[in-house]
PDB file of C-alpha atoms in Angstrom:
ATOM      1  CA  MET A   1      62.079 116.025  60.866  1.00 85.00           C
ATOM      2  CA  ASN A   2      58.944 117.690  59.524  1.00 90.00           C
ATOM      3  CA  LEU A   3      58.687 120.606  57.083  1.00 91.00           C
ATOM      4  CA  TYR A   4      58.429 123.201  59.861  1.00 91.00           C
ATOM      5  CA  ASP A   5      61.522 121.843  61.619  1.00 91.00           C
ATOM      6  CA  LEU A   6      63.422 121.687  58.345  1.00 90.00           C
ATOM      7  CA  GLN A   7      62.540 125.238  57.372  1.00 90.00           C
ATOM      8  CA  HIS A   8      63.349 126.692  60.799  1.00 90.00           C
ATOM      9  CA  SER A   9      66.502 124.675  61.480  1.00 91.00           C
ATOM     10  CA  LYS A  10      69.879 126.387  61.685  1.00 91.00           C
ATOM     11  CA  GLU A  11      71.718 123.255  60.554  1.00 94.00           C
ATOM     12  CA  ALA A  12      73.730 123.701  57.366  1.00 95.00           C
ATOM     13  CA  PHE A  13      73.474 120.025  56.406  1.00 97.00           C
ATOM     14  CA  LEU A  14      70.850 117.323  56.698  1.00 97.00           C
ATOM     15  CA  THR A  15      71.064 113.545  56.626  1.00 97.00           C
ATOM     16  CA  ALA A  16      69.119 111.014  54.612  1.00 97.00           C
ATOM     17  CA  GLY A  17      67.198 110.243  57.796  1.00 96.00           C
ATOM     18  CA  ASP A  18      66.221 113.911  58.165  1.00 96.00           C
ATOM     19  CA  ILE A  19      64.616 114.111  54.725  1.00 96.00           C
ATOM     20  CA  ALA A  20      63.269 110.578  54.274  1.00 96.00           C
ATOM     21  CA  ASP A  21      59.867 111.280  55.847  1.00 94.00           C
ATOM     22  CA  ILE A  22      59.451 114.441  53.789  1.00 95.00           C
ATOM     23  CA  LEU A  23      60.168 112.526  50.572  1.00 96.00           C
ATOM     24  CA  ARG A  24      58.237 109.489  51.843  1.00 96.00           C
ATOM     25  CA  VAL A  25      61.050 107.081  51.099  1.00 97.00           C
ATOM     26  CA  ASP A  26      63.383 104.904  53.109  1.00 98.00           C
ATOM     27  CA  PRO A  27      66.620 106.711  54.099  1.00 97.00           C
ATOM     28  CA  GLN A  28      68.619 103.844  52.612  1.00 97.00           C
ATOM     29  CA  SER A  29      66.994 104.483  49.223  1.00 97.00           C
ATOM     30  CA  ILE A  30      68.358 108.033  49.313  1.00 97.00           C
ATOM     31  CA  ARG A  31      71.828 106.750  50.248  1.00 96.00           C
ATOM     32  CA  ASN A  32      71.730 104.123  47.500  1.00 96.00           C
ATOM     33  CA  GLN A  33      70.648 106.629  44.848  1.00 97.00           C
ATOM     34  CA  ALA A  34      73.363 109.063  45.942  1.00 96.00           C
ATOM     35  CA  ARG A  35      75.949 106.313  45.554  1.00 94.00           C
ATOM     36  CA  GLU A  36      74.644 105.132  42.156  1.00 95.00           C
ATOM     37  CA  ASP A  37      73.781 108.486  40.516  1.00 96.00           C
ATOM     38  CA  ALA A  38      73.530 111.500  42.810  1.00 95.00           C
ATOM     39  CA  SER A  39      72.393 113.772  39.974  1.00 95.00           C
ATOM     40  CA  ALA A  40      69.156 111.772  39.721  1.00 96.00           C
ATOM     41  CA  LEU A  41      68.133 112.923  43.215  1.00 97.00           C
ATOM     42  CA  GLY A  42      67.431 116.454  42.017  1.00 95.00           C
ATOM     43  CA  PHE A  43      69.227 118.131  44.931  1.00 97.00           C
ATOM     44  CA  PRO A  44      72.931 118.338  45.792  1.00 97.00           C
ATOM     45  CA  VAL A  45      74.570 115.850  48.117  1.00 97.00           C
ATOM     46  CA  THR A  46      78.057 115.532  49.544  1.00 96.00           C
ATOM     47  CA  ARG A  47      79.695 112.258  50.490  1.00 92.00           C
ATOM     48  CA  ILE A  48      82.278 112.381  53.258  1.00 92.00           C
ATOM     49  CA  GLY A  49      83.606 108.884  53.660  1.00 90.00           C
ATOM     50  CA  SER A  50      80.528 106.769  54.167  1.00 88.00           C
ATOM     51  CA  GLN A  51      78.397 109.706  55.350  1.00 93.00           C
ATOM     52  CA  LEU A  52      75.901 111.461  53.121  1.00 96.00           C
ATOM     53  CA  LYS A  53      75.311 115.158  53.763  1.00 98.00           C
ATOM     54  CA  ILE A  54      72.560 117.202  52.098  1.00 98.00           C
ATOM     55  CA  PRO A  55      72.872 120.999  52.079  1.00 97.00           C
ATOM     56  CA  ARG A  56      69.702 122.236  53.804  1.00 96.00           C
ATOM     57  CA  ILE A  57      69.033 125.410  51.814  1.00 95.00           C
ATOM     58  CA  PRO A  58      69.322 123.792  48.349  1.00 96.00           C
ATOM     59  CA  PHE A  59      67.085 120.957  49.596  1.00 96.00           C
ATOM     60  CA  LEU A  60      64.517 123.514  50.792  1.00 95.00           C
ATOM     61  CA  ARG A  61      64.545 125.080  47.346  1.00 94.00           C
ATOM     62  CA  TYR A  62      64.163 121.648  45.739  1.00 95.00           C
ATOM     63  CA  ILE A  63      60.936 121.043  47.659  1.00 94.00           C
ATOM     64  CA  GLY A  64      59.679 124.574  47.000  1.00 93.00           C
ATOM     65  CA  LEU A  65      60.377 126.184  50.377  1.00 89.00           C
ATOM     66  CA  GLU A  66      62.670 128.956  51.518  1.00 78.00           C
ATOM     67  CA  ASP A  67      64.935 129.278  54.531  1.00 71.00           C
ATOM     68  CA  THR A  68      63.540 131.378  57.364  1.00 68.00           C
ATOM     69  CA  HIS A  69      67.046 132.161  58.713  1.00 64.00           C
ATOM     70  CA  HIS A  70      68.960 134.670  56.671  1.00 55.00           C
ATOM     71  CA  ASP A  71      71.950 135.000  58.995  1.00 50.00           C
ATOM     72  CA  VAL A  72      74.175 132.145  57.877  1.00 45.00           C
TER      73      VAL A  72
END
């Protein structure tokens, strides 16, 4: 997923794979950090079982972008 796709998506949540290219890290590094100390990531994450979910709008704000969809 690139920045345009991320900003124009209607998805409420992202995965580590969705944001890895944007952060230029391996998706597993995001998962590992979330498991060890999620607060160190700088954006909120939610763990549901073994799945990691990242709220899209707070992540957009973290990287300095805004959501283009205002009808949530």
